RNA sequence: GCCGGUAUGGCGGAAUAGGCAGACGCAAGGGACUUAAAAUCCCUCGGAGUAAAAUCCGUACCGGUUCAAGUCCGGUUACCGGCACCA
């Protein structure tokens, strides 16, 4: 029979489904294994060939674990709330739910055609009220524990669309859709206090097995810095507190800068002589978009506060105060002490405004020419009692001194900011909060969850930037759950990140109406053993879900402090031209075409063979042919099978080595070399002219995680075992059979390969050396020379250094 | 600017912990089979050099350590990703 993937693949997909062999067992005595991929956002474009890279990789792991006797949970679901669906709905006047259902159906068909061993009985969807009931429940717990709060926040506002934009929708300072100017507008927003967990989110990275680059990126994002707060007194008798990581340079502070939004300006407006000028500057700063404020401003701007000065607490010197937008209200205290000699930004500003530059750390170039910022090498000068100390010593000493004086304290700061949790959008989870004129902000009772998303006429945001939900008055108007008075509902919805911050918990018990998941299910299944996903989620999704998980751990809902024991990341699949795959570049490859032309097995093999799993690799419509050939060659083994159950002695070593190699490579993400090893073995098998039944059984099992359909076909055609190969047993290898008896070692003279000799594997140095010297060629090369050194690397190489 | 990643044949890539650079696959060239083509099978395939060998060069670039460097150390460049005045 000729290999025909269209005959084979749908048949086995159906048989697997009917037999339910990929269902995770709920009450099992087996050890558990929880493999997880990032659940997809069901977009209208459908899957592209990038998606299956991650799904296939963990499918291979999941299938191998099943064969190793684990009870495996490998689930799938839909992260279905979000903007593209909503925008599509607005444009085409359809309900986002319909769009979602249609897209989910498309994705499902595509995923099923790839033969991935998901447990479809546990499928979840973040837009299902039965699911988002628990997203809302978690929000209520966060609220009750003071971790959800409202704050006036600047948002992106499109002046033409009259609507709030997400950061992703602002491109180069203009609206992505209409191209008009985006400004900052202050609105009251729900925030989540992720900053309370900053320290633990860093520290607990020690508990998990993540790639170092992921850990580093999370640490940098959280941005912990240690320093001190210093209280300056002003000539008006007020206190102005600054945060600095360089308290050692306090004697070099020659001015101060406060951010344009700093409250001290309003407080002292009657004292400041040039208030008009200050007002103008503040206004200009507030009008600037984030883009202008960070991107365009290369030259420092600012205005001096006329009529006030600050007093340096350590030397009593009076120094001027400026406002400037290079100081951010959102970090530290919104005010800084400026040490131009040792900070580049302060130096730029001081040069522009002609301010004095005093060197307090010696060891660099002339500070009048450039700031000296290296704190590892310098020695303190011009700093009274700090003189002669190293920077580190000076930091410690001055912090102690300030603490004694009551003028300062050690302080840790984080770049991480609280999570803006409100969206003025329709297609998201409604925030379960009611505003009552008497009781204030009241959480909805848990018994009233889920708070379902009502139907609306149109999904467009309102003119004043409120969510479309605000237009549905009979939904908005409600009674206060506490006192029964007339009240209104919160109309903001949650961001897309909400549903994905806990979805892996729901998979453990997806149909539970009493809890987000039962405690037994969570105790059994969590943490996730292996989570693979994209690097682009490192600082958002991965961090957000760790935060939620830690909170749920604190309130004793989940049993583990960390959600994922092991995290890995795959590289992108690029277009054939080496560029990122995108619709606009026209280089998108649709998996449907590949499955149709070559079959799912070939597709899966190629996805894994294409290159180093962790690096990006370009798609190649030529190279895939090699994987198709391998699939056919594997299938054609049927025709050369003999009935012996054993492994032929001449192939025994090769089989054991391959079992070892494939077993190990799957664990270390080296799927490409695992497949290469299978290809090498099949070449050896064909060279031998036949394959025994016993050999084919092993080979088929090894292939089955990669190319499961054809493996099942061969398994059943040749009656290699009972039932499915997917329910059989992973082959084991014998370490002693992986070593060869004879081995070729390389003989070098002065580091250059001159000869290769065959030796018994356990030969000692003397034996190998005399064999090497017995070679005519080597003899002629070292004859008459002085042998300086002889190196023997067992089983590998001899190097004779001769002069 | 800062942080992270990457750099190996015509191409994707391989090389445990410093020990034969180029496994495996693709493409290309030659041959067998065929009326022919496809498929399949066999051979060649980094560069220079040679009748063939020998030999020399070669893992982005410059330098170092070592008997031995794609791998370790110091420096440089290019590309990709993230962040962007974080005091």
XYZ file of C-alpha atoms in Angstrom, chain A residues 75-728:
654
model
C -5.710 20.845 28.083
C -6.847 23.502 25.646
C -9.179 26.487 25.746
C -9.850 29.920 24.345
C -8.648 33.297 25.502
C -11.535 34.848 23.681
C -12.204 38.307 25.127
C -10.368 41.139 23.450
C -10.183 43.983 21.016
C -9.806 42.452 17.546
C -13.059 40.541 17.995
C -14.777 43.644 19.286
C -13.494 45.792 16.430
C -14.608 43.193 13.934
C -18.033 43.170 15.582
C -18.298 46.972 15.406
C -17.315 47.035 11.769
C -19.585 44.231 10.643
C -22.472 44.756 13.065
C -22.431 41.297 14.510
C -22.352 40.245 18.131
C -18.821 39.561 19.407
C -20.134 36.275 20.787
C -21.028 35.150 17.279
C -17.624 36.193 15.999
C -16.000 34.311 18.851
C -18.037 31.167 18.280
C -17.188 31.159 14.632
C -13.486 31.698 15.237
C -13.376 29.047 17.942
C -14.989 26.550 15.586
C -12.335 27.303 12.977
C -9.468 26.947 15.421
C -10.901 23.751 16.785
C -11.166 22.169 13.377
C -7.577 23.157 12.598
C -6.177 21.907 15.893
C -8.006 18.620 15.600
C -6.610 18.113 12.126
C -3.106 18.208 13.628
C -3.786 15.288 15.934
C -2.700 17.051 19.104
C -3.622 14.996 22.133
C -5.572 17.676 23.965
C -8.181 16.615 26.458
C -11.115 18.260 24.700
C -13.487 17.322 27.506
C -11.851 20.050 29.594
C -12.070 22.801 26.978
C -12.661 26.226 28.498
C -13.570 29.646 27.142
C -12.882 32.879 29.040
C -16.051 34.451 27.611
C -18.290 31.735 29.024
C -20.234 33.155 32.021
C -19.583 29.892 33.864
C -15.887 30.644 33.458
C -15.818 34.385 34.015
C -17.961 33.958 37.114
C -14.691 32.908 38.729
C -12.631 35.643 37.118
C -15.086 38.056 38.750
C -14.907 36.087 41.992
C -11.137 36.499 42.094
C -11.556 40.218 41.480
C -13.915 40.425 44.460
C -11.352 38.686 46.661
C -8.682 41.110 45.479
C -11.052 43.985 46.285
C -11.837 42.617 49.725
C -8.142 42.336 50.479
C -7.460 45.913 49.423
C -5.571 44.907 46.286
C -8.091 46.407 43.865
C -8.575 50.152 44.140
C -9.594 53.115 42.023
C -7.230 55.834 40.966
C -7.189 58.854 38.687
C -4.982 57.814 35.833
C -3.842 59.311 32.590
C -5.164 57.300 29.654
C -4.596 57.483 25.903
C -7.387 59.502 24.347
C -7.936 59.757 20.633
C -9.181 63.248 19.870
C -10.919 62.164 16.709
C -12.445 58.793 17.661
C -13.225 60.265 21.094
C -12.268 57.090 22.743
C -9.743 55.567 25.088
C -7.048 53.558 23.427
C -4.958 50.750 24.770
C -1.191 51.343 24.607
C -0.969 48.838 21.790
C -3.330 50.969 19.720
C -1.108 54.014 19.941
C 1.505 53.872 17.240
C 4.117 56.632 17.111
C 1.902 58.940 19.107
C -1.122 58.703 16.837
C -4.249 56.578 16.767
C -3.646 53.287 15.016
C -7.013 53.394 13.303
C -7.615 57.025 12.297
C -4.118 58.477 12.464
C -5.069 61.491 14.548
C -3.383 62.837 17.642
C -3.514 60.916 20.892
C -3.343 62.896 24.122
C -3.357 61.985 27.777
C -6.600 62.313 29.621
C -7.218 61.705 33.286
C -9.835 59.099 34.129
C -10.702 57.093 37.174
C -9.448 53.550 36.667
C -9.431 50.281 38.555
C -5.950 49.275 39.578
C -4.503 46.063 40.987
C -1.735 46.345 43.532
C 0.807 44.052 41.925
C 3.504 46.219 43.530
C 2.668 44.635 46.903
C 4.033 41.419 45.443
C 7.118 42.926 43.763
C 9.569 41.510 46.266
C 8.098 38.008 46.236
C 7.794 37.984 42.459
C 11.558 38.445 42.344
C 12.506 36.231 45.246
C 10.352 33.252 44.308
C 12.009 32.996 40.917
C 14.463 30.925 42.942
C 11.740 28.299 43.411
C 11.076 27.675 39.728
C 12.809 26.250 36.698
C 12.639 29.049 34.119
C 15.240 29.925 31.482
C 17.711 32.471 32.814
C 16.721 35.014 30.157
C 13.102 34.870 31.376
C 14.119 35.373 34.980
C 16.370 38.287 34.041
C 13.670 39.953 31.992
C 11.167 39.664 34.859
C 13.687 41.021 37.353
C 14.524 43.964 35.107
C 10.860 44.677 34.568
C 10.189 44.708 38.296
C 13.307 46.865 38.577
C 14.264 46.682 42.217
C 16.674 49.374 43.366
C 18.036 50.145 46.781
C 18.806 53.620 47.983
C 17.548 56.169 50.453
C 14.929 58.781 50.919
C 16.287 62.147 51.999
C 14.195 64.947 53.500
C 15.115 68.415 52.317
C 13.602 71.388 54.097
C 12.516 74.365 52.023
C 12.957 78.015 52.902
C 9.185 78.080 53.418
C 9.534 75.460 56.135
C 8.050 72.616 54.098
C 9.614 69.208 53.598
C 10.549 67.919 50.179
C 11.479 64.242 50.170
C 13.577 62.744 47.387
C 14.528 59.198 46.525
C 18.079 58.465 45.442
C 20.124 55.352 44.735
C 23.243 57.437 45.342
C 22.896 58.913 48.830
C 26.714 58.960 48.910
C 26.655 61.926 46.508
C 24.464 64.073 48.769
C 27.238 66.664 49.232
C 27.308 67.125 45.473
C 23.618 68.052 45.168
C 23.508 71.521 43.604
C 19.783 71.822 42.872
C 16.536 69.912 43.098
C 13.949 68.996 40.513
C 10.305 68.162 41.072
C 7.982 66.693 38.503
C 5.364 69.007 36.933
C 2.588 67.150 38.781
C 4.237 67.433 42.189
C 1.717 68.614 44.840
C 4.179 71.009 46.487
C 3.666 73.415 43.598
C -0.024 73.879 44.313
C 0.675 74.091 48.002
C 3.208 76.876 47.572
C 1.581 78.664 44.655
C 1.230 81.851 46.689
C 4.925 81.918 47.526
C 6.240 81.121 44.061
C 6.876 84.424 42.306
C 6.817 83.157 38.722
C 3.677 81.048 39.099
C 2.383 82.106 35.679
C 5.430 80.707 33.992
C 5.213 77.522 36.061
C 1.561 77.091 35.115
C 2.399 77.377 31.455
C 5.085 74.752 31.768
C 2.812 72.365 33.641
C 0.100 72.798 31.075
C 2.473 72.133 28.212
C 3.731 69.028 29.977
C 0.242 67.692 30.572
C -0.727 68.227 26.975
C 2.177 66.195 25.778
C 1.467 62.606 24.979
C 3.593 59.890 26.483
C 5.229 59.643 23.122
C 6.382 63.237 23.028
C 7.371 63.212 26.625
C 9.669 60.271 26.313
C 10.607 60.029 22.674
C 10.999 63.539 21.306
C 12.514 65.265 24.305
C 16.229 65.018 23.862
C 16.953 68.456 25.259
C 16.077 69.061 28.885
C 13.514 71.714 29.662
C 12.440 73.197 32.996
C 11.581 76.272 35.015
C 13.053 77.430 38.302
C 10.680 77.976 41.197
C 11.302 81.621 42.038
C 11.141 82.521 45.711
C 11.862 79.106 47.249
C 15.042 77.253 47.898
C 15.779 73.913 49.475
C 18.234 73.266 52.258
C 20.636 70.350 52.028
C 20.254 68.503 55.352
C 23.925 67.523 55.584
C 25.629 70.854 54.968
C 22.890 73.469 55.301
C 23.533 74.823 51.810
C 20.657 76.495 50.006
C 20.003 75.187 46.519
C 17.453 76.130 43.845
C 14.389 74.044 42.949
C 13.211 73.447 39.373
C 10.295 71.731 37.761
C 11.062 69.574 34.768
C 9.295 66.781 32.988
C 12.352 64.584 33.080
C 11.303 63.796 36.616
C 8.342 61.447 36.748
C 5.662 61.654 39.402
C 5.109 57.920 39.090
C 8.518 56.846 40.342
C 10.079 57.421 43.741
C 8.702 60.565 45.370
C 8.351 62.648 42.201
C 11.263 64.776 43.314
C 15.005 64.341 42.988
C 18.176 65.864 44.307
C 20.342 66.636 41.305
C 24.009 65.700 41.379
C 25.236 66.810 37.967
C 28.776 65.608 38.529
C 27.591 62.008 38.801
C 24.369 61.679 36.814
C 24.132 62.154 33.079
C 20.611 63.598 33.055
C 21.386 66.026 35.854
C 24.589 66.969 34.070
C 22.702 67.806 30.838
C 20.235 69.906 32.784
C 22.951 71.699 34.788
C 24.877 72.566 31.626
C 21.783 73.990 29.998
C 20.840 76.114 33.022
C 24.381 77.044 34.062
C 24.216 75.302 37.429
C 27.313 74.403 39.451
C 28.838 70.931 39.108
C 30.622 69.726 42.222
C 32.724 66.585 42.126
C 32.207 64.330 45.133
C 33.477 61.040 43.756
C 37.008 61.024 42.443
C 38.359 58.565 39.918
C 36.882 59.631 36.606
C 37.577 62.284 34.008
C 36.913 65.994 34.506
C 33.311 66.265 35.699
C 32.999 69.639 33.948
C 33.239 67.704 30.669
C 31.047 64.702 31.432
C 29.318 63.080 34.387
C 31.263 60.362 36.200
C 28.719 57.691 36.989
C 30.727 54.544 37.665
C 30.138 53.824 41.310
C 32.322 50.735 41.584
C 35.689 52.470 41.492
C 35.435 55.967 42.934
C 36.532 57.474 46.222
C 34.593 60.212 47.999
C 35.907 63.810 48.080
C 34.501 67.223 49.060
C 32.108 65.384 51.352
C 33.199 66.140 54.897
C 33.070 62.949 56.952
C 32.608 60.751 53.855
C 35.932 61.753 52.307
C 38.180 58.846 51.459
C 35.415 56.225 51.649
C 34.419 53.994 48.757
C 31.015 54.596 47.234
C 29.566 51.533 48.947
C 30.935 52.531 52.354
C 29.754 56.093 51.887
C 26.230 54.926 51.004
C 26.046 52.942 54.206
C 27.504 55.672 56.378
C 25.373 58.522 55.058
C 22.197 56.435 55.303
C 22.997 55.698 58.960
C 23.736 59.341 59.598
C 20.506 60.544 57.949
C 18.506 58.002 59.912
C 20.063 59.271 63.189
C 19.266 62.849 62.210
C 15.690 61.910 61.311
C 16.323 63.313 57.859
C 16.258 60.143 55.832
C 15.966 56.365 55.686
C 17.003 53.394 53.599
C 14.443 52.676 50.910
C 13.775 50.100 48.223
C 11.979 51.133 45.058
C 10.550 49.241 42.120
C 9.970 50.263 38.536
C 6.986 47.956 38.457
C 3.745 49.907 38.568
C 0.310 48.842 39.596
C -1.734 47.129 36.935
C -4.343 49.300 35.188
C -7.279 46.935 35.227
C -10.112 48.977 33.631
C -11.084 48.954 30.008
C -13.803 51.163 28.584
C -14.818 48.391 26.268
C -17.629 45.948 25.757
C -15.995 42.602 25.107
C -14.568 41.839 28.541
C -15.668 40.641 31.969
C -17.916 43.233 33.696
C -16.340 44.430 36.922
C -18.733 43.306 39.704
C -18.975 46.599 41.588
C -21.936 48.862 42.429
C -21.744 52.549 43.365
C -24.248 53.554 46.024
C -24.804 57.174 47.094
C -24.883 56.068 50.739
C -22.549 53.093 50.941
C -20.000 54.123 48.320
C -18.201 51.416 46.360
C -19.927 48.134 47.089
C -18.792 44.732 45.807
C -21.468 42.543 44.323
C -22.317 39.596 46.625
C -20.684 36.399 45.423
C -24.133 34.828 45.120
C -24.934 37.232 42.298
C -22.042 36.055 40.166
C -21.649 35.766 37.298
C -22.545 39.325 36.473
C -23.351 38.668 32.863
C -22.482 40.903 29.995
C -25.775 42.374 28.726
C -26.611 42.677 25.043
C -26.214 46.145 23.568
C -27.243 47.810 20.346
C -23.780 48.910 19.409
C -20.374 48.062 20.803
C -18.756 51.400 20.187
C -17.470 53.302 23.197
C -19.422 56.414 24.204
C -18.376 59.956 23.332
C -17.125 60.670 26.818
C -14.866 57.646 26.888
C -17.115 55.334 28.875
C -17.720 51.722 28.058
C -20.693 50.895 25.790
C -22.239 49.282 28.847
C -22.903 52.796 30.167
C -25.572 53.208 27.517
C -27.717 50.369 28.833
C -29.519 52.236 31.546
C -31.633 49.343 32.771
C -28.476 47.367 33.342
C -26.527 50.261 34.838
C -29.321 51.267 37.216
C -29.582 48.795 40.034
C -30.103 48.567 43.763
C -27.331 48.735 46.303
C -26.665 45.188 47.527
C -25.997 46.598 50.969
C -28.803 49.104 51.669
C -31.168 48.622 48.720
C -31.019 52.250 47.641
C -30.843 53.214 43.956
C -27.342 52.675 42.745
C -25.352 52.286 39.525
C -23.087 49.578 38.250
C -19.467 49.908 37.278
C -19.427 49.988 33.488
C -15.743 49.277 32.925
C -14.710 45.785 31.946
C -11.573 43.808 32.692
C -8.571 43.584 30.378
C -7.847 40.493 28.331
C -5.125 39.526 30.805
C -7.716 38.798 33.490
C -9.089 35.543 32.142
C -5.648 34.238 31.254
C -4.234 34.922 34.711
C -5.804 31.823 36.243
C -7.058 29.617 33.393
C -4.613 26.813 34.155
C -6.388 26.317 37.495
C -9.747 25.887 35.828
C -8.522 23.043 33.649
C -8.065 20.918 36.746
C -11.820 20.966 37.359
C -13.479 22.838 34.500
C -17.146 22.176 35.217
C -17.205 23.054 38.889
C -20.014 25.471 39.890
C -19.075 25.677 43.554
C -15.501 26.875 43.257
C -12.980 27.891 40.639
C -11.767 24.322 41.079
C -12.091 21.786 43.879
C -9.331 21.647 46.428
C -8.722 17.968 45.639
C -8.260 18.720 41.959
C -5.877 21.569 42.737
C -3.939 19.495 45.259
C -3.567 16.700 42.738
C -2.772 18.653 39.577
C -0.977 21.854 40.525
C 1.558 23.182 39.955
C 1.780 22.984 36.197
C 4.772 20.751 35.530
C 5.806 22.224 32.217
C 4.519 25.451 30.638
C 5.720 26.442 27.207
C 4.984 29.797 25.616
C 6.348 32.837 23.852
C 8.989 35.227 25.149
C 6.611 38.106 24.417
C 4.500 37.094 27.408
C 7.357 37.186 29.901
C 6.604 40.552 31.457
C 2.833 40.643 31.105
C 0.911 37.378 31.158
C 3.571 35.403 32.979
C 4.031 38.045 35.643
C 0.302 38.774 36.032
C -0.555 35.111 36.468
C 2.220 34.624 39.012
C 0.798 37.601 40.911
C -2.772 36.237 40.927
C -1.539 32.820 41.878
C 0.414 34.172 44.812
C -2.632 36.075 45.988
C -4.772 32.914 45.720
C -2.085 31.105 47.656
C -2.210 33.748 50.374
C -5.970 33.384 50.752
C -5.509 29.592 50.759
C -7.328 28.841 47.530
C -4.370 27.175 45.839
C -1.772 24.908 47.443
C 1.427 26.189 45.830
C 3.189 29.572 45.914
C 4.134 29.364 42.239
C 1.861 28.326 39.364
C 4.430 26.856 36.972
C 7.254 24.573 38.016
C 9.009 24.781 34.666
C 8.740 27.293 31.877
C 10.271 27.089 28.422
C 10.024 29.328 25.399
C 9.897 28.593 21.718
C 11.299 30.729 18.915
C 9.104 32.230 16.238
C 8.524 30.637 12.880
C 9.343 33.291 10.309
C 8.136 33.644 6.768
C 10.027 31.989 3.960
C 11.843 35.308 3.376
C 13.185 35.367 6.930
C 10.817 38.132 8.047
C 8.175 37.932 10.698
C 5.073 36.206 9.371
C 2.266 38.706 8.876
C -0.698 39.337 6.687
C 0.684 42.660 5.489
C 3.968 41.071 4.390
C 2.020 38.395 2.576
C 4.232 35.605 3.884
C 1.761 33.751 6.089
C 1.676 29.992 5.726
C -1.631 28.362 6.608
C -1.346 24.937 8.274
C -4.444 23.754 6.400
C -2.525 23.759 3.142
C 0.350 21.845 4.669
C -1.920 19.273 6.295
C -3.758 18.871 3.036
C -0.663 18.464 0.909
C 1.701 16.586 3.225
C -0.400 15.488 6.181
C -0.367 16.316 9.882
C 2.433 13.867 10.678
C 4.809 15.483 8.195
C 3.756 18.916 9.382
C 4.443 17.970 13.000
C 7.807 16.437 12.158
C 8.847 19.479 10.206
C 7.726 21.903 12.923
C 10.088 20.070 15.250
C 12.881 19.455 12.752
C 12.985 23.015 11.422
C 15.694 24.157 13.816
C 16.642 24.854 17.400
C 13.305 24.997 19.235
C 14.280 28.056 21.262
C 15.410 30.116 18.283
C 13.386 31.531 15.446
C 13.579 29.766 12.110
C 12.244 30.552 8.649
C 9.605 28.314 7.102
C 10.800 26.367 4.077
C 8.463 24.709 1.628
C 11.421 22.760 0.269
C 12.818 21.356 3.484
C 9.464 19.932 4.540
C 9.868 17.373 1.769
C 12.602 15.676 3.776
C 10.123 15.074 6.606
C 7.561 13.728 4.171
C 10.181 11.291 2.854
C 10.939 10.173 6.382
C 7.230 9.570 7.031
C 6.975 7.457 3.895
C 10.163 5.558 4.647
C 8.793 4.809 8.090
C 5.486 3.573 6.656
C 7.324 1.457 4.082
C 9.142 -0.416 6.848
C 5.984 -2.532 6.887
C 7.041 -4.086 3.598
C 10.426 -5.263 4.847
C 9.333 -6.565 8.253
C 10.294 -10.072 9.314
C 8.586 -11.982 12.104
C 11.366 -12.194 14.685
C 10.594 -10.538 17.989
C 14.203 -9.749 18.889
C 16.620 -6.998 17.952
C 19.346 -8.236 15.659
C 22.747 -8.137 17.369
C 24.279 -5.914 14.690
C 21.619 -3.252 15.336
C 21.280 -3.660 19.078
C 23.780 -0.948 19.935
C 22.171 1.473 17.468
C 18.684 0.856 18.826
C 19.694 1.380 22.420
C 21.593 4.546 21.567
C 18.626 5.909 19.664
C 16.174 5.157 22.470
C 18.493 6.983 24.845
C 18.998 9.927 22.512
C 15.301 10.394 21.708
C 14.303 9.991 25.370
C 16.790 12.608 26.506
C 16.367 15.068 23.665
C 12.611 15.360 24.241
C 13.303 16.463 27.803
C 15.763 19.150 26.742
C 13.733 20.612 23.853
C 16.111 19.167 21.271
C 13.388 17.775 19.079
C 15.430 18.436 15.947
C 18.269 16.136 16.983
C 15.811 13.519 18.243
C 14.335 13.355 14.749
C 17.815 13.340 13.222
C 18.624 10.298 15.368
C 15.495 8.522 14.121
C 16.492 9.337 10.536
C 19.961 7.948 11.104
C 18.532 4.746 12.540
C 16.077 4.283 9.683
C 18.973 4.707 7.236
C 20.814 1.927 9.076
C 17.720 -0.258 9.028
C 17.299 0.120 5.266
C 21.008 -0.548 4.804
C 20.509 -3.856 6.603
C 17.720 -4.784 4.188
C 15.005 -5.651 6.692
C 13.504 -4.931 10.110
C 12.322 -7.458 12.678
C 8.917 -7.200 14.301
C 10.596 -6.511 17.619
C 12.615 -3.689 16.117
C 9.616 -2.186 14.364
C 7.707 -2.199 17.615
C 10.382 -0.090 19.282
C 10.835 2.192 16.302
C 7.099 2.794 15.984
C 6.788 3.682 19.660
C 9.680 6.139 19.365
C 8.106 7.776 16.332
C 4.604 7.882 17.797
C 4.861 11.135 19.787
C 6.142 12.934 16.690
C 3.997 11.337 13.983
C 1.166 9.646 15.865
C -1.220 8.826 13.024
C 1.176 6.879 10.844
C 2.574 5.220 13.949
C -0.899 3.946 14.884
C -1.372 2.702 11.333
C 1.860 0.721 11.333
C 1.171 -0.529 14.869
C -2.215 -1.865 13.860
C -1.266 -3.104 10.352
C 1.576 -5.217 11.659
C -0.132 -6.135 14.967
C 2.793 -4.857 16.987
C 0.789 -4.790 20.196
C -2.680 -4.567 21.692
C -4.773 -1.449 21.278
C -3.182 1.866 20.454
C 0.511 2.619 20.270
C -0.511 5.802 22.118
C -1.452 3.596 25.074
C 1.548 1.325 24.944
